[in-house]
mmCIF file of C-alpha atoms in Angstrom:
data_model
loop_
_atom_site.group_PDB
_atom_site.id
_atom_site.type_symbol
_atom_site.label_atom_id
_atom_site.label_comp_id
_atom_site.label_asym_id
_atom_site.label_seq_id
_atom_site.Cartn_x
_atom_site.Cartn_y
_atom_site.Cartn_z
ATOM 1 C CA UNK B 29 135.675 31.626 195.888
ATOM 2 C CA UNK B 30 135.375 27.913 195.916
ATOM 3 C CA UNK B 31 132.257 26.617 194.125
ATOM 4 C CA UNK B 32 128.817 26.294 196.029
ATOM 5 C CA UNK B 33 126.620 23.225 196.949
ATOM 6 C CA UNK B 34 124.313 24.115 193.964
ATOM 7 C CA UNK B 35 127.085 23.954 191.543
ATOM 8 C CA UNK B 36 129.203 21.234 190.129
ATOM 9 C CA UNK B 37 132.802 20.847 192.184
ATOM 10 C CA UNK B 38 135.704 21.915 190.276
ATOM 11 C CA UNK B 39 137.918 20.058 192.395
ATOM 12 C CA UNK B 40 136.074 16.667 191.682
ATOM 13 C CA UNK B 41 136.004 17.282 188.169
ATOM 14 C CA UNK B 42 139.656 17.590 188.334
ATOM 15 C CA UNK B 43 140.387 14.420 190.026
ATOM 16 C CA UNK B 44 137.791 12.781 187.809
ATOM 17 C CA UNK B 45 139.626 13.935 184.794
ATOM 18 C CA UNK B 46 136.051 15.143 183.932
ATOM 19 C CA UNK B 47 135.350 16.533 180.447
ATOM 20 C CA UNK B 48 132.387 18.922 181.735
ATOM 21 C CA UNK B 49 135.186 20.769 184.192
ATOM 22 C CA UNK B 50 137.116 23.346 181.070
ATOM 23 C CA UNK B 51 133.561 24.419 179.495
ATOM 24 C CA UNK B 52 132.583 25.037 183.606
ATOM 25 C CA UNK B 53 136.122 27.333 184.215
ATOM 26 C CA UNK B 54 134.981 28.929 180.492
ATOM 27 C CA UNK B 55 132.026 29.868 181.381
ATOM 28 C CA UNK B 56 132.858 31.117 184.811
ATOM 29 C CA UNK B 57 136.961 32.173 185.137
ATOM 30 C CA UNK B 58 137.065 32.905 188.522
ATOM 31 C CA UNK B 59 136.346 29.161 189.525
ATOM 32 C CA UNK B 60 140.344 28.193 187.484
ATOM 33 C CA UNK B 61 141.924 30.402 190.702
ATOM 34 C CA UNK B 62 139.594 29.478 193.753
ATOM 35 C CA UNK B 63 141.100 27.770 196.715
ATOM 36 C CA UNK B 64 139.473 26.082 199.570
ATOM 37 C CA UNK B 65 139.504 26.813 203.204
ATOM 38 C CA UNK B 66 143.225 24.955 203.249
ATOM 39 C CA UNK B 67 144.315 26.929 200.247
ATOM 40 C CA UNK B 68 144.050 23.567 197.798
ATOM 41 C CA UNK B 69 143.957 25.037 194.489
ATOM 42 C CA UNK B 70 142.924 23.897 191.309
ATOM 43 C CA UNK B 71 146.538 23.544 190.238
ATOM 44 C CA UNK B 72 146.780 21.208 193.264
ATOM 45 C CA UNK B 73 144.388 19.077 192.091
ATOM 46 C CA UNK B 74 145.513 18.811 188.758
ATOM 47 C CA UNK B 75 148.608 18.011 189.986
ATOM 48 C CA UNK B 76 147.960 15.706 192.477
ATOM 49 C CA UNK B 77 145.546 13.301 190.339
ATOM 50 C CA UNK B 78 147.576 13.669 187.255
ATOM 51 C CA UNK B 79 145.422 15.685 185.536
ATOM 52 C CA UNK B 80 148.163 17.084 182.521
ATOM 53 C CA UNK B 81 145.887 18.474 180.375
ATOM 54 C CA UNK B 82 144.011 20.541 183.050
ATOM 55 C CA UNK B 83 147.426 21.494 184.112
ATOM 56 C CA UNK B 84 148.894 23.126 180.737
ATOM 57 C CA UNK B 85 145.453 24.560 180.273
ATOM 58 C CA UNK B 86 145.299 26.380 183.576
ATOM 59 C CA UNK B 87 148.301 28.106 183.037
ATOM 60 C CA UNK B 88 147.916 28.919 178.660
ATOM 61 C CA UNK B 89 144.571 29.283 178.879
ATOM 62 C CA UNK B 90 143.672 31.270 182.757
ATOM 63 C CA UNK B 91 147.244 32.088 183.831
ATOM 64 C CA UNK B 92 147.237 30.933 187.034
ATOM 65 C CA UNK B 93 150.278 31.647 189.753
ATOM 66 C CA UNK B 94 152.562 28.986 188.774
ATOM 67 C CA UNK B 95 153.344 29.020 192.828
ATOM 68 C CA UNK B 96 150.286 29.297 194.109
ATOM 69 C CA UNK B 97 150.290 28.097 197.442
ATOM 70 C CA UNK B 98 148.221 26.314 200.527
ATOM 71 C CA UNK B 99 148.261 26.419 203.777
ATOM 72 C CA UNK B 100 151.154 24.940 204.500
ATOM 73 C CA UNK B 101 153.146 27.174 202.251
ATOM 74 C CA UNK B 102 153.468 24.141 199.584
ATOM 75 C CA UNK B 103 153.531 24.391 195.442
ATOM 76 C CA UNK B 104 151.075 21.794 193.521
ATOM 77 C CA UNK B 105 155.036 20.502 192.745
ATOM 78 C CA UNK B 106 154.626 19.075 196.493
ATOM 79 C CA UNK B 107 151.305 16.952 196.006
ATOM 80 C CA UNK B 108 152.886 15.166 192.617
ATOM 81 C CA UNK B 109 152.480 11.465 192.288
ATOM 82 C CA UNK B 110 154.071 10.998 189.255
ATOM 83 C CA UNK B 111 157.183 11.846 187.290
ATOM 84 C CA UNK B 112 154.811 12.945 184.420
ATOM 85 C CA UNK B 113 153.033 15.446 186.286
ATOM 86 C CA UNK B 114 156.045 17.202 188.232
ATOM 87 C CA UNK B 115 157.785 17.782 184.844
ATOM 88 C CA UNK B 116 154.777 19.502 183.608
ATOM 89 C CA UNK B 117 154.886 22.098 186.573
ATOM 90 C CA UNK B 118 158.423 22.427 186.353
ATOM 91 C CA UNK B 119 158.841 22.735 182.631
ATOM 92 C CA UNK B 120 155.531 23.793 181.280
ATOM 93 C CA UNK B 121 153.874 25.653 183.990
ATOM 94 C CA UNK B 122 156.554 27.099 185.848
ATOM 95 C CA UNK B 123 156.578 26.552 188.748
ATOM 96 C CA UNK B 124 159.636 27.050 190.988
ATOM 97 C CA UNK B 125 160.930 23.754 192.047
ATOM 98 C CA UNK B 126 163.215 24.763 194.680
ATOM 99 C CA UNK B 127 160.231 26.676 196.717
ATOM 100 C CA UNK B 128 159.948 25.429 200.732
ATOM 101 C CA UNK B 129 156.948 25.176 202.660
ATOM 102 C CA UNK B 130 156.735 26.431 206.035
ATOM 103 C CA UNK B 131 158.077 23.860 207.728
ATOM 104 C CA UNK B 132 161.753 24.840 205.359
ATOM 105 C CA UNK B 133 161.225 21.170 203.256
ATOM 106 C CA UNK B 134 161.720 21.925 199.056
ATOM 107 C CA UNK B 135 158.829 18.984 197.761
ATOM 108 C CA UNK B 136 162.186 17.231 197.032
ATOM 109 C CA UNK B 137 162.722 16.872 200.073
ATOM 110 C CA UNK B 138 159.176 16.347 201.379
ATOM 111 C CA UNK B 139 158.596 13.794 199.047
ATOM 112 C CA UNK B 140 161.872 11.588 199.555
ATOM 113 C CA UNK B 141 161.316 11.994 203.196
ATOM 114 C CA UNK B 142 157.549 10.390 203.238
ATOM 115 C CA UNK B 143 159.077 7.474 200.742
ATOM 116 C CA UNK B 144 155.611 7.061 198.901
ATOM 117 C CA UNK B 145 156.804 8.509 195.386
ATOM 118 C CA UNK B 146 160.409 7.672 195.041
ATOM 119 C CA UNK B 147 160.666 7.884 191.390
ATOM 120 C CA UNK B 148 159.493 11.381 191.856
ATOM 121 C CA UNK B 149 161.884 12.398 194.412
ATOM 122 C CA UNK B 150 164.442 10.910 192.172
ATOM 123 C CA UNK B 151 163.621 13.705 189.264
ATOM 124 C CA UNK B 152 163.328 16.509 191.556
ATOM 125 C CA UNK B 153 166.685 15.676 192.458
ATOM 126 C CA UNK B 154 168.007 14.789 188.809
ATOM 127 C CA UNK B 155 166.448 18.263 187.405
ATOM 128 C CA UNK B 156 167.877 20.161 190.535
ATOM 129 C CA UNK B 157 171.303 18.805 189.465
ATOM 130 C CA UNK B 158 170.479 19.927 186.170
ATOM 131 C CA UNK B 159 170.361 22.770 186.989
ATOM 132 C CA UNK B 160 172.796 23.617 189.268
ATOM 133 C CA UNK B 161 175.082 22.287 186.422
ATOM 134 C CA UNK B 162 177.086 20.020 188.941
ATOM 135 C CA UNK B 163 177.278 16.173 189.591
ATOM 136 C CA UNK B 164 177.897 15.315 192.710
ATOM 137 C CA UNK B 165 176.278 14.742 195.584
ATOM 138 C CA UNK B 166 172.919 17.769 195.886
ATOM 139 C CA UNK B 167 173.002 17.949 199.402
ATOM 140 C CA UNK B 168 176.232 19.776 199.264
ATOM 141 C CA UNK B 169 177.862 17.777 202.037
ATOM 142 C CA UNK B 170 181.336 16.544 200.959
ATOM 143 C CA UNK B 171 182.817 13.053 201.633
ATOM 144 C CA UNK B 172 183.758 13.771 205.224
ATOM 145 C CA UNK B 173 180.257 15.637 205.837
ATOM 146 C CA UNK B 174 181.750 18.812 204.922
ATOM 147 C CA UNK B 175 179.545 21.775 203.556
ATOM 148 C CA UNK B 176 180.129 22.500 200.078
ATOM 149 C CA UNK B 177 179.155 25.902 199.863
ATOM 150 C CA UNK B 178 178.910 26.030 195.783
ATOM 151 C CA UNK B 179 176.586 23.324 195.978
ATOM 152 C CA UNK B 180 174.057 24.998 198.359
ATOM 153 C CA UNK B 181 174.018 28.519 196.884
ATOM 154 C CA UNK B 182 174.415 27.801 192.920
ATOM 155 C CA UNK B 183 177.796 30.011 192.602
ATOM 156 C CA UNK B 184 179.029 30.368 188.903
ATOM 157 C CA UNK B 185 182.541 28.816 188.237
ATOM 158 C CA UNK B 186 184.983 31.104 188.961
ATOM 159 C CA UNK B 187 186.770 33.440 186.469
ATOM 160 C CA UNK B 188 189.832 32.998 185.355
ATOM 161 C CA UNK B 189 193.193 33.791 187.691
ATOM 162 C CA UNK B 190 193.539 37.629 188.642
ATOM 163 C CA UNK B 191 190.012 38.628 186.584
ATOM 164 C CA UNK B 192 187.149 40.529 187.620
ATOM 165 C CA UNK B 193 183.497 40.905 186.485
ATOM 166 C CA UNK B 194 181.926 44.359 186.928
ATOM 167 C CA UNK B 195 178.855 45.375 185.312
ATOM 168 C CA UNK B 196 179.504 47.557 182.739
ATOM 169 C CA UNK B 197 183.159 46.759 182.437
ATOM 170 C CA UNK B 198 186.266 43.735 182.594
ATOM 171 C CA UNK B 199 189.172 44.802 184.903
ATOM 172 C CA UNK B 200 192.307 42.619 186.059
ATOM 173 C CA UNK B 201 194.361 42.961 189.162
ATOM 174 C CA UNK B 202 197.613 43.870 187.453
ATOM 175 C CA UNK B 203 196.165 47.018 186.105
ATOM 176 C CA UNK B 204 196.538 46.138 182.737
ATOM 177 C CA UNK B 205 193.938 48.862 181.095
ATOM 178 C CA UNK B 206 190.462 49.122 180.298
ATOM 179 C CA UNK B 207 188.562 47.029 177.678
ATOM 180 C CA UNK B 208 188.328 49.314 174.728
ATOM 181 C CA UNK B 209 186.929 47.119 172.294
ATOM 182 C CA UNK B 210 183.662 47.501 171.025
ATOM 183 C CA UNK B 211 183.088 44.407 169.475
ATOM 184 C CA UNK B 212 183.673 42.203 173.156
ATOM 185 C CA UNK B 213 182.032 44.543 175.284
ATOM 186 C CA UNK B 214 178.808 44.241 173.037
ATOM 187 C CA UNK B 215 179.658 40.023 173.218
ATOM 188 C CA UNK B 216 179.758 40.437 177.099
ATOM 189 C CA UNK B 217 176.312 42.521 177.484
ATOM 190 C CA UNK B 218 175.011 39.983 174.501
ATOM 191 C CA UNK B 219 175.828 36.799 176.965
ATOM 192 C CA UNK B 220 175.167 38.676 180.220
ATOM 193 C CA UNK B 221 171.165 39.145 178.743
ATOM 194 C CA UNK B 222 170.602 35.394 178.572
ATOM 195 C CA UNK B 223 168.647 33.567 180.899
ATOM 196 C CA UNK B 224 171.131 30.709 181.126
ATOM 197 C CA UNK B 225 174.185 34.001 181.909
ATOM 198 C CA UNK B 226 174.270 32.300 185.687
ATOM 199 C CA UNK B 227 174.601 28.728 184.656
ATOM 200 C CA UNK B 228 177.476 26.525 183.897
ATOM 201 C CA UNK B 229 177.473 27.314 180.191
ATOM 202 C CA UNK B 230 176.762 31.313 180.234
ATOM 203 C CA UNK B 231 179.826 31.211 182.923
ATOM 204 C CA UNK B 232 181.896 29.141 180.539
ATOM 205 C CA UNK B 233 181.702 31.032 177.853
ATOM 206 C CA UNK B 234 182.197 34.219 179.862
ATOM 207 C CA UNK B 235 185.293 32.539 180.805
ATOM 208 C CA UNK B 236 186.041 32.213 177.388
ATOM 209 C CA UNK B 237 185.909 35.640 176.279
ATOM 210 C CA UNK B 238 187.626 36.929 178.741
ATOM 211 C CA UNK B 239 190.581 34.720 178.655
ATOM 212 C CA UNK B 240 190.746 35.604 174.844
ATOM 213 C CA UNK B 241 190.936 39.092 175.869
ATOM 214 C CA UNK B 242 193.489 38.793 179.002
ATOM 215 C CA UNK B 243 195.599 37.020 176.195
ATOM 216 C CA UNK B 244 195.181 39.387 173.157
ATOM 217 C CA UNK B 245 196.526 42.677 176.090
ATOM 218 C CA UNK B 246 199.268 39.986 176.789
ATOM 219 C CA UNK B 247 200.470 40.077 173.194
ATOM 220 C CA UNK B 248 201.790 43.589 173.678
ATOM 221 C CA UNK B 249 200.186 46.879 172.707
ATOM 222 C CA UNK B 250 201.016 46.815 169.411
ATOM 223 C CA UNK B 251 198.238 43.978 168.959
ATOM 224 C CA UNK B 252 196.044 45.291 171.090
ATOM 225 C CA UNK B 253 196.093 48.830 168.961
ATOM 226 C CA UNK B 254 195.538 47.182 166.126
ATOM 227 C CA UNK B 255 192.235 45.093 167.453
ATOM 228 C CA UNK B 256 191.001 48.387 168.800
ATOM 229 C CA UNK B 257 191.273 50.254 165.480
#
């Protein structure tokens, strides 16, 4: 519940940067996750007024959501005002930078369209290509306004000519045999654990492997026999 009259406000501590608001959430949790009647949150707040160290501290110290929201559906990622502050939600805090509110805007996209906090907008978008491992342009429309569908959905590069991924197992469309060895089946699960498996480098070096492999069968059985044993 949000703090009463008789107590001191949380949510002006927070945007006072005051030094009496950590020893307050201390001595009474339950204040770090409150929300008022529009769903601000703490984390909001923080956010908003640039408050780093209250921001870190919420989420190390009282673990709260990451991507909790308002009313509106929005992150504490949509209420940044400085590159500083949206880098600490994104990186530090976690929280999910490509979340929409309910009107279908990512803070990106918010942000850029209200023109107060370029600079911001401008790292939302630089991260987002980041991520997506790509260059060009993020709003997946091609030269002549075309959609480019790998932009918008994140697909991994594609596998090498006549190759398919199952889980569990490597198979080609020529029928050339099974996977048998050990030591690249325990390299595939290996990569296909990592968090980065779905991004541009995970897929490379998935592509890698199993062009090594496609090659070794291509040798002729007598070299694949002999990698087997």
């Amino acid at each position: 519940m949000p703090a009463s009259n008789h107590s001191p406000n949380p949510f002006t501590l927070a945007a006072d940067h005051s030094a009496t608001l950590l020893p307050l959430l201390r001595s009474n949790p339950s204040l770090a996750t409150s929300q008022d009647e529009h769903g601000y949150s703490l984390l909001h707040a923080a956010a908003s007024y640039n408050n780093i160290d209250l921001l870190l501290c919420l989420k190390a110290e009282f673990n709260i959501d990451p991507n909790i929201v308002d009313e509106d559906g929005e992150t504490a990622l949509f209420v940044v005002e400085t590159v500083e502050a949206a880098q600490s939600l994104i990186e530090y805090v976690g929280t999910y930078p490509d979340g929409k509110n309910i009107e279908g805007m990512t803070a990106e996209e918010k942000i850029r369209a209200e023109g107060d906090f370029v600079s911001v907008a401008d790292y939302l978008k630089e991260e987002r290509v980041r991520r997506n491992g790509n260059t060009n342009d993020v709003t997946g429309e091609g030269k002549n306004g075309d959609v480019n569908e790998d932009l918008l959905f994140d697909r991994p590069p594609p596998l090498p000519p006549g190759i398919q991924l199952h889980v569990g197992s490597l198979e080609d469309e020529q029928s050339i045999g099974e996977v048998t060895d050990l030591e690249l089946k325990q390299k595939i699960e290996e990569l296909a654990s990592r968090e980065d498996f779905q991004r541009e480098e995970g897929q490379r070096q998935l592509r890698d492997l199993v062009t090594d492999a496609v090659r070794g069968v291509g040798e002729g059985q007598r070299d694949t026999r002999r990698r087997v044993e």
